PDB file of C-alpha atoms and ligand atoms in Angstrom:
ATOM      1  CA  MET A  37     126.592 211.950  68.079  1.00  0.00           C
ATOM      2  CA  ALA A  38     127.480 208.620  69.562  1.00  0.00           C
ATOM      3  CA  THR A  39     127.284 205.011  69.671  1.00  0.00           C
ATOM      4  CA  LEU A  40     125.872 202.897  72.234  1.00  0.00           C
ATOM      5  CA  GLY A  41     127.327 200.332  74.942  1.00  0.00           C
ATOM      6  CA  VAL A  42     124.581 198.559  76.613  1.00  0.00           C
ATOM      7  CA  ASN A  43     125.459 197.674  79.997  1.00  0.00           C
ATOM      8  CA  ILE A  44     123.321 194.595  81.031  1.00  0.00           C
ATOM      9  CA  ASP A  45     124.570 194.167  84.643  1.00  0.00           C
ATOM     10  CA  HIS A  46     121.221 194.715  85.984  1.00  0.00           C
ATOM     11  CA  VAL A  47     119.984 191.921  83.951  1.00  0.00           C
ATOM     12  CA  ALA A  48     122.201 189.784  86.381  1.00  0.00           C
ATOM     13  CA  THR A  49     121.339 191.656  89.331  1.00  0.00           C
ATOM     14  CA  ILE A  50     117.667 190.496  89.276  1.00  0.00           C
ATOM     15  CA  ARG A  51     118.869 187.038  88.235  1.00  0.00           C
ATOM     16  CA  GLU A  52     121.134 187.070  91.328  1.00  0.00           C
ATOM     17  CA  ALA A  53     118.154 188.555  93.712  1.00  0.00           C
ATOM     18  CA  ARG A  54     117.079 184.684  93.437  1.00  0.00           C
ATOM     19  CA  ARG A  55     120.273 182.933  92.735  1.00  0.00           C
ATOM     20  CA  THR A  56     118.624 181.097  89.627  1.00  0.00           C
ATOM     21  CA  ILE A  57     119.280 180.948  85.912  1.00  0.00           C
ATOM     22  CA  GLU A  58     116.775 183.726  84.802  1.00  0.00           C
ATOM     23  CA  PRO A  59     116.491 186.272  83.345  1.00  0.00           C
ATOM     24  CA  ASP A  60     120.012 185.260  81.622  1.00  0.00           C
ATOM     25  CA  PRO A  61     122.023 188.369  80.650  1.00  0.00           C
ATOM     26  CA  VAL A  62     123.279 186.369  77.673  1.00  0.00           C
ATOM     27  CA  TRP A  63     119.753 186.393  76.326  1.00  0.00           C
ATOM     28  CA  ALA A  64     119.578 190.558  77.003  1.00  0.00           C
ATOM     29  CA  ALA A  65     122.632 191.160  75.106  1.00  0.00           C
ATOM     30  CA  ALA A  66     121.208 189.047  72.136  1.00  0.00           C
ATOM     31  CA  ALA A  67     118.050 191.071  72.542  1.00  0.00           C
ATOM     32  CA  ALA A  68     120.355 194.581  72.858  1.00  0.00           C
ATOM     33  CA  GLU A  69     122.460 193.683  69.625  1.00  0.00           C
ATOM     34  CA  LEU A  70     118.901 193.251  68.000  1.00  0.00           C
ATOM     35  CA  GLY A  71     117.810 196.769  68.975  1.00  0.00           C
ATOM     36  CA  GLY A  72     121.047 197.911  67.560  1.00  0.00           C
ATOM     37  CA  ALA A  73     123.414 198.179  70.583  1.00  0.00           C
ATOM     38  CA  ASP A  74     126.935 198.812  69.059  1.00  0.00           C
ATOM     39  CA  ALA A  75     128.508 197.197  72.217  1.00  0.00           C
ATOM     40  CA  ILE A  76     127.832 195.097  75.247  1.00  0.00           C
ATOM     41  CA  THR A  77     129.082 196.169  78.307  1.00  0.00           C
ATOM     42  CA  ILE A  78     129.501 194.180  81.762  1.00  0.00           C
ATOM     43  CA  HIS A  79     131.333 194.688  84.995  1.00  0.00           C
ATOM     44  CA  LEU A  80     132.557 191.573  86.736  1.00  0.00           C
ATOM     45  CA  ARG A  81     132.850 192.901  90.087  1.00  0.00           C
ATOM     46  CA  GLU A  82     135.148 191.008  92.830  1.00  0.00           C
ATOM     47  CA  ASP A  83     132.020 190.352  94.658  1.00  0.00           C
ATOM     48  CA  ARG A  84     130.050 188.890  91.759  1.00  0.00           C
ATOM     49  CA  ARG A  85     127.114 190.792  92.671  1.00  0.00           C
ATOM     50  CA  HIS A  86     125.525 190.444  89.240  1.00  0.00           C
ATOM     51  CA  ILE A  87     127.624 189.494  86.362  1.00  0.00           C
ATOM     52  CA  GLN A  88     129.348 185.893  86.860  1.00  0.00           C
ATOM     53  CA  ASP A  89     132.281 184.091  85.346  1.00  0.00           C
ATOM     54  CA  ARG A  90     130.081 182.290  83.560  1.00  0.00           C
ATOM     55  CA  ASP A  91     128.496 185.133  81.927  1.00  0.00           C
ATOM     56  CA  LEU A  92     131.531 186.689  80.560  1.00  0.00           C
ATOM     57  CA  GLU A  93     132.715 183.394  79.179  1.00  0.00           C
ATOM     58  CA  VAL A  94     129.557 182.784  77.360  1.00  0.00           C
ATOM     59  CA  LEU A  95     129.125 186.342  76.364  1.00  0.00           C
ATOM     60  CA  LYS A  96     132.806 186.217  74.963  1.00  0.00           C
ATOM     61  CA  LYS A  97     131.500 183.479  72.465  1.00  0.00           C
ATOM     62  CA  THR A  98     128.347 184.899  71.819  1.00  0.00           C
ATOM     63  CA  VAL A  99     128.492 188.592  71.422  1.00  0.00           C
ATOM     64  CA  GLN A 100     128.744 189.705  67.842  1.00  0.00           C
ATOM     65  CA  VAL A 101     129.703 193.234  68.565  1.00  0.00           C
ATOM     66  CA  LYS A 102     132.033 194.845  70.942  1.00  0.00           C
ATOM     67  CA  LEU A 103     132.479 193.098  74.451  1.00  0.00           C
ATOM     68  CA  ASN A 104     133.406 195.767  76.638  1.00  0.00           C
ATOM     69  CA  LEU A 105     134.317 194.425  79.920  1.00  0.00           C
ATOM     70  CA  GLU A 106     134.673 196.883  83.405  1.00  0.00           C
ATOM     71  CA  LEU A 107     137.030 195.745  85.668  1.00  0.00           C
ATOM     72  CA  ALA A 108     138.917 196.870  88.914  1.00  0.00           C
ATOM     73  CA  MET A 109     142.839 197.112  89.097  1.00  0.00           C
ATOM     74  CA  ASN A 110     142.848 193.698  90.818  1.00  0.00           C
ATOM     75  CA  PRO A 111     145.807 191.198  89.653  1.00  0.00           C
ATOM     76  CA  LEU A 112     142.954 188.114  90.058  1.00  0.00           C
ATOM     77  CA  MET A 113     140.388 190.321  87.818  1.00  0.00           C
ATOM     78  CA  VAL A 114     143.067 191.108  85.137  1.00  0.00           C
ATOM     79  CA  ASP A 115     144.149 187.747  84.698  1.00  0.00           C
ATOM     80  CA  ILE A 116     140.776 186.599  83.843  1.00  0.00           C
ATOM     81  CA  ALA A 117     140.524 189.266  81.505  1.00  0.00           C
ATOM     82  CA  CYS A 118     143.833 188.113  79.689  1.00  0.00           C
ATOM     83  CA  ARG A 119     142.466 184.933  79.562  1.00  0.00           C
ATOM     84  CA  VAL A 120     138.993 185.530  78.090  1.00  0.00           C
ATOM     85  CA  ALA A 121     140.040 188.504  76.029  1.00  0.00           C
ATOM     86  CA  PRO A 122     137.224 190.722  75.430  1.00  0.00           C
ATOM     87  CA  ASP A 123     137.516 193.192  72.841  1.00  0.00           C
ATOM     88  CA  GLN A 124     137.838 196.084  75.324  1.00  0.00           C
ATOM     89  CA  VAL A 125     138.625 196.387  79.283  1.00  0.00           C
ATOM     90  CA  THR A 126     137.581 199.593  81.125  1.00  0.00           C
ATOM     91  CA  ILE A 127     139.354 200.090  84.065  1.00  0.00           C
ATOM     92  CA  VAL A 128     136.976 201.381  86.772  1.00  0.00           C
ATOM     93  CA  PRO A 129     137.886 202.129  90.532  1.00  0.00           C
ATOM     94  CA  GLU A 130     135.321 199.583  92.999  1.00  0.00           C
ATOM     95  CA  ASN A 131     134.866 199.602  96.409  1.00  0.00           C
ATOM     96  CA  ARG A 132     132.747 196.726  98.018  1.00  0.00           C
ATOM     97  CA  GLU A 133     130.260 198.811 100.168  1.00  0.00           C
ATOM     98  CA  GLU A 134     129.002 201.157  96.975  1.00  0.00           C
ATOM     99  CA  VAL A 135     126.014 200.338  95.344  1.00  0.00           C
ATOM    100  CA  THR A 136     127.420 201.343  91.613  1.00  0.00           C
ATOM    101  CA  THR A 137     130.811 202.786  90.913  1.00  0.00           C
ATOM    102  CA  GLU A 138     130.959 206.011  92.504  1.00  0.00           C
ATOM    103  CA  GLY A 139     133.748 208.112  91.111  1.00  0.00           C
ATOM    104  CA  GLY A 140     136.251 208.173  88.427  1.00  0.00           C
ATOM    105  CA  LEU A 141     139.531 206.038  88.667  1.00  0.00           C
ATOM    106  CA  ASP A 142     142.045 208.397  90.307  1.00  0.00           C
ATOM    107  CA  VAL A 143     144.878 207.860  87.500  1.00  0.00           C
ATOM    108  CA  VAL A 144     146.988 210.229  88.867  1.00  0.00           C
ATOM    109  CA  ARG A 145     147.360 208.507  92.267  1.00  0.00           C
ATOM    110  CA  HIS A 146     147.637 205.029  90.970  1.00  0.00           C
ATOM    111  CA  LYS A 147     149.671 205.688  88.194  1.00  0.00           C
ATOM    112  CA  LYS A 148     152.508 203.387  88.617  1.00  0.00           C
ATOM    113  CA  GLU A 149     150.285 200.244  89.329  1.00  0.00           C
ATOM    114  CA  LEU A 150     148.267 201.601  86.078  1.00  0.00           C
ATOM    115  CA  ALA A 151     151.171 201.625  83.653  1.00  0.00           C
ATOM    116  CA  ALA A 152     151.837 197.876  84.773  1.00  0.00           C
ATOM    117  CA  THR A 153     148.492 196.743  84.688  1.00  0.00           C
ATOM    118  CA  ILE A 154     147.807 198.435  80.965  1.00  0.00           C
ATOM    119  CA  GLY A 155     150.921 196.966  79.715  1.00  0.00           C
ATOM    120  CA  LYS A 156     149.754 193.408  80.955  1.00  0.00           C
ATOM    121  CA  LEU A 157     146.118 193.794  79.247  1.00  0.00           C
ATOM    122  CA  GLN A 158     147.595 195.283  76.124  1.00  0.00           C
ATOM    123  CA  ASP A 159     150.136 192.259  75.625  1.00  0.00           C
ATOM    124  CA  ALA A 160     146.768 190.480  75.655  1.00  0.00           C
ATOM    125  CA  GLY A 161     145.671 192.259  72.624  1.00  0.00           C
ATOM    126  CA  ILE A 162     143.067 194.379  74.669  1.00  0.00           C
ATOM    127  CA  ILE A 163     142.262 197.756  74.007  1.00  0.00           C
ATOM    128  CA  VAL A 164     142.091 199.515  77.228  1.00  0.00           C
ATOM    129  CA  SER A 165     140.134 202.571  78.326  1.00  0.00           C
ATOM    130  CA  LEU A 166     140.052 204.270  81.778  1.00  0.00           C
ATOM    131  CA  PHE A 167     136.907 205.493  83.454  1.00  0.00           C
ATOM    132  CA  ILE A 168     137.796 208.802  84.642  1.00  0.00           C
ATOM    133  CA  ASP A 169     136.414 212.309  86.354  1.00  0.00           C
ATOM    134  CA  PRO A 170     136.298 215.164  83.791  1.00  0.00           C
ATOM    135  CA  GLU A 171     139.363 216.595  85.120  1.00  0.00           C
ATOM    136  CA  PRO A 172     142.437 218.225  82.901  1.00  0.00           C
ATOM    137  CA  GLU A 173     144.830 216.460  85.388  1.00  0.00           C
ATOM    138  CA  GLN A 174     143.221 213.250  84.912  1.00  0.00           C
ATOM    139  CA  ILE A 175     142.787 213.167  81.321  1.00  0.00           C
ATOM    140  CA  GLN A 176     146.414 214.410  80.897  1.00  0.00           C
ATOM    141  CA  THR A 177     147.712 211.578  83.153  1.00  0.00           C
ATOM    142  CA  ALA A 178     145.406 209.024  81.313  1.00  0.00           C
ATOM    143  CA  ALA A 179     147.041 210.137  77.654  1.00  0.00           C
ATOM    144  CA  SER A 180     150.523 209.545  79.436  1.00  0.00           C
ATOM    145  CA  LEU A 181     149.666 206.055  79.873  1.00  0.00           C
ATOM    146  CA  SER A 182     149.536 205.196  76.198  1.00  0.00           C
ATOM    147  CA  VAL A 183     145.653 204.181  76.147  1.00  0.00           C
ATOM    148  CA  PRO A 184     144.175 205.147  73.277  1.00  0.00           C
ATOM    149  CA  ALA A 185     140.499 205.838  74.926  1.00  0.00           C
ATOM    150  CA  VAL A 186     139.140 207.543  78.107  1.00  0.00           C
ATOM    151  CA  GLU A 187     135.545 207.097  79.660  1.00  0.00           C
ATOM    152  CA  LEU A 188     134.197 210.283  81.252  1.00  0.00           C
ATOM    153  CA  HIS A 189     132.060 209.979  84.413  1.00  0.00           C
ATOM    154  CA  THR A 190     128.800 211.857  83.659  1.00  0.00           C
ATOM    155  CA  GLY A 191     127.585 211.067  87.176  1.00  0.00           C
ATOM    156  CA  ALA A 192     127.782 214.646  88.610  1.00  0.00           C
ATOM    157  CA  TYR A 193     126.219 215.738  85.455  1.00  0.00           C
ATOM    158  CA  ALA A 194     123.285 213.061  85.997  1.00  0.00           C
ATOM    159  CA  ASN A 195     122.936 214.035  89.365  1.00  0.00           C
ATOM    160  CA  ALA A 196     122.983 217.707  89.475  1.00  0.00           C
ATOM    161  CA  ALA A 197     119.213 218.530  90.012  1.00  0.00           C
ATOM    162  CA  LYS A 198     119.841 222.335  89.515  1.00  0.00           C
ATOM    163  CA  ASN A 199     123.212 222.917  87.827  1.00  0.00           C
ATOM    164  CA  SER A 200     123.345 220.532  84.877  1.00  0.00           C
ATOM    165  CA  LEU A 201     124.119 223.041  82.630  1.00  0.00           C
ATOM    166  CA  GLU A 202     127.492 223.857  84.875  1.00  0.00           C
ATOM    167  CA  GLU A 203     128.196 220.293  84.735  1.00  0.00           C
ATOM    168  CA  LEU A 204     127.773 220.122  81.000  1.00  0.00           C
ATOM    169  CA  GLN A 205     129.905 222.690  80.572  1.00  0.00           C
ATOM    170  CA  LEU A 206     132.522 220.791  82.777  1.00  0.00           C
ATOM    171  CA  LEU A 207     132.075 217.760  80.452  1.00  0.00           C
ATOM    172  CA  ALA A 208     132.220 220.111  77.475  1.00  0.00           C
ATOM    173  CA  ARG A 209     135.447 221.467  78.409  1.00  0.00           C
ATOM    174  CA  ALA A 210     136.877 218.087  79.338  1.00  0.00           C
ATOM    175  CA  ALA A 211     135.503 216.755  75.863  1.00  0.00           C
ATOM    176  CA  THR A 212     137.568 219.263  74.275  1.00  0.00           C
ATOM    177  CA  PHE A 213     141.014 218.336  76.471  1.00  0.00           C
ATOM    178  CA  VAL A 214     140.448 214.495  75.525  1.00  0.00           C
ATOM    179  CA  HIS A 215     140.486 215.668  71.643  1.00  0.00           C
ATOM    180  CA  GLN A 216     143.491 217.687  72.773  1.00  0.00           C
ATOM    181  CA  ALA A 217     145.066 214.728  74.220  1.00  0.00           C
ATOM    182  CA  GLY A 218     144.641 212.398  71.299  1.00  0.00           C
ATOM    183  CA  LEU A 219     142.276 210.130  73.128  1.00  0.00           C
ATOM    184  CA  ILE A 220     139.149 208.735  71.903  1.00  0.00           C
ATOM    185  CA  LEU A 221     136.103 210.118  73.723  1.00  0.00           C
ATOM    186  CA  ASN A 222     133.720 207.691  75.590  1.00  0.00           C
ATOM    187  CA  ALA A 223     131.287 208.553  78.580  1.00  0.00           C
ATOM    188  CA  GLY A 224     128.902 207.076  80.892  1.00  0.00           C
ATOM    189  CA  HIS A 225     126.944 206.855  84.255  1.00  0.00           C
ATOM    190  CA  GLY A 226     123.581 207.670  85.359  1.00  0.00           C
ATOM    191  CA  LEU A 227     122.538 208.714  81.921  1.00  0.00           C
ATOM    192  CA  THR A 228     118.978 208.153  80.964  1.00  0.00           C
ATOM    193  CA  TYR A 229     116.600 208.838  78.197  1.00  0.00           C
ATOM    194  CA  ARG A 230     115.707 211.924  79.893  1.00  0.00           C
ATOM    195  CA  ASN A 231     119.407 213.719  79.895  1.00  0.00           C
ATOM    196  CA  VAL A 232     121.334 211.695  77.532  1.00  0.00           C
ATOM    197  CA  THR A 233     120.859 214.041  74.351  1.00  0.00           C
ATOM    198  CA  PRO A 234     123.078 216.852  75.114  1.00  0.00           C
ATOM    199  CA  VAL A 235     126.322 214.520  75.934  1.00  0.00           C
ATOM    200  CA  ALA A 236     125.513 212.507  72.943  1.00  0.00           C
ATOM    201  CA  GLU A 237     125.680 216.107  71.289  1.00  0.00           C
ATOM    202  CA  LEU A 238     129.535 217.067  72.530  1.00  0.00           C
ATOM    203  CA  GLU A 239     131.638 217.253  70.056  1.00  0.00           C
ATOM    204  CA  GLY A 240     133.570 213.898  69.159  1.00  0.00           C
ATOM    205  CA  MET A 241     131.758 212.016  71.358  1.00  0.00           C
ATOM    206  CA  GLU A 242     132.297 208.404  70.111  1.00  0.00           C
ATOM    207  CA  GLU A 243     130.460 206.027  72.752  1.00  0.00           C
ATOM    208  CA  LEU A 244     128.292 206.195  75.661  1.00  0.00           C
ATOM    209  CA  ASN A 245     127.697 203.325  78.129  1.00  0.00           C
ATOM    210  CA  ILE A 246     124.310 203.072  79.720  1.00  0.00           C
ATOM    211  CA  GLY A 247     123.312 200.321  81.788  1.00  0.00           C
ATOM    212  CA  HIS A 248     120.245 201.119  84.582  1.00  0.00           C
ATOM    213  CA  SER A 249     117.784 203.401  82.662  1.00  0.00           C
ATOM    214  CA  ILE A 250     117.529 200.979  79.493  1.00  0.00           C
ATOM    215  CA  VAL A 251     117.435 197.875  81.635  1.00  0.00           C
ATOM    216  CA  ALA A 252     114.504 199.724  83.612  1.00  0.00           C
ATOM    217  CA  ARG A 253     112.515 200.744  80.444  1.00  0.00           C
ATOM    218  CA  ALA A 254     113.352 197.227  79.068  1.00  0.00           C
ATOM    219  CA  VAL A 255     111.148 195.703  81.845  1.00  0.00           C
ATOM    220  CA  PHE A 256     108.116 197.475  80.351  1.00  0.00           C
ATOM    221  CA  VAL A 257     108.920 197.797  76.769  1.00  0.00           C
ATOM    222  CA  GLY A 258     111.655 194.983  76.086  1.00  0.00           C
ATOM    223  CA  MET A 259     115.109 194.834  75.605  1.00  0.00           C
ATOM    224  CA  ALA A 260     115.241 195.332  72.026  1.00  0.00           C
ATOM    225  CA  GLU A 261     112.661 197.984  71.941  1.00  0.00           C
ATOM    226  CA  ALA A 262     114.503 199.955  74.735  1.00  0.00           C
ATOM    227  CA  VAL A 263     117.806 199.778  73.014  1.00  0.00           C
ATOM    228  CA  ARG A 264     116.189 201.322  69.580  1.00  0.00           C
ATOM    229  CA  GLU A 265     114.651 204.078  71.639  1.00  0.00           C
ATOM    230  CA  MET A 266     117.978 205.038  73.291  1.00  0.00           C
ATOM    231  CA  LYS A 267     119.730 204.614  69.566  1.00  0.00           C
ATOM    232  CA  ASP A 268     116.975 207.168  68.042  1.00  0.00           C
ATOM    233  CA  LEU A 269     118.234 209.702  70.896  1.00  0.00           C
ATOM    234  CA  ILE A 270     122.034 209.302  70.672  1.00  0.00           C
ATOM    235  CA  GLY A 271     122.177 209.474  67.127  1.00  0.00           C
ATOM    236  CA  ARG A 272     124.398 207.040  65.235  1.00  0.00           C
TER     237      ARG A 272
HETATM  238  N1  PXP B  68     129.984 203.435  82.684  1.00  0.00           N
HETATM  239  C1  PXP B  68     130.594 202.684  83.872  1.00  0.00           C
HETATM  240  C2  PXP B  68     132.427 202.803  83.770  1.00  0.00           C
HETATM  241  C3  PXP B  68     130.294 201.964  84.654  1.00  0.00           C
HETATM  242  O1  PXP B  68     130.873 201.551  86.273  1.00  0.00           O
HETATM  243  C4  PXP B  68     128.515 202.077  84.727  1.00  0.00           C
HETATM  244  C5  PXP B  68     127.954 201.388  85.815  1.00  0.00           C
HETATM  245  O2  PXP B  68     128.320 199.992  86.113  1.00  0.00           O
HETATM  246  C6  PXP B  68     128.119 202.523  83.546  1.00  0.00           C
HETATM  247  C7  PXP B  68     128.947 203.159  82.793  1.00  0.00           C
HETATM  248  C8  PXP B  68     126.521 202.488  83.421  1.00  0.00           C
HETATM  249  O3  PXP B  68     126.164 203.281  84.259  1.00  0.00           O
HETATM  250  P1  PXP B  68     124.238 203.625  84.379  1.00  0.00           P
HETATM  251  O4  PXP B  68     124.189 202.105  84.763  1.00  0.00           O
HETATM  252  O5  PXP B  68     124.124 204.447  85.913  1.00  0.00           O
HETATM  253  O6  PXP B  68     124.101 203.596  82.958  1.00  0.00           O
END
């Protein structure tokens, strides 16, 4: 079973809908910690559509569990990360028109630029994880880039109305491959209270990053309770 990273981006999405000061993702992070979150995850997007630079700066000072920053491989964003120094950076692909991160980072295609970016982040003392599709070639290349961890994209599994068992089997095979490559296994995207358990039960699953579903439930039951309910499902 797995630990839980709570992605609080969509608390900031609500705030930005009115360009006001509430709800504050800093409060959301504190409430998520009260509910048992093992990590707080935020994505500072280039277009700043939800999380703002101020959120990152304040969360760096207030979060008591691991702070995981999702970031595109862009020199300006990498400079921000090196300056603020969150515990972990997860490098993700980013595309201005997308509603959310649509696929894994193509580490095979971007291997050379990634090596430089990873080196810079690691020199700043930051743990680096790569958000990749559950494919052997991507996993093998990630391992060759000397990162300690990968986050497998679970979107295909989450979106598979009919073939979710097939997609789960692909994830299970990829999980084995991640262990064989000596990497820490994280996963996320599209996970919900209904579909999370089989992913949490994959052998050696370390951490799940879950955002939308937890924030959606928090609207009705509160953030701490929403996190507690997810923690009960995924185990540790
Ligand atoms: N992991 C990564 C790398 C992501 O980009 C996202 C979405 O920001 C998530 C996990 C969380 O996805 P969801 O909001 O669908 O739970």
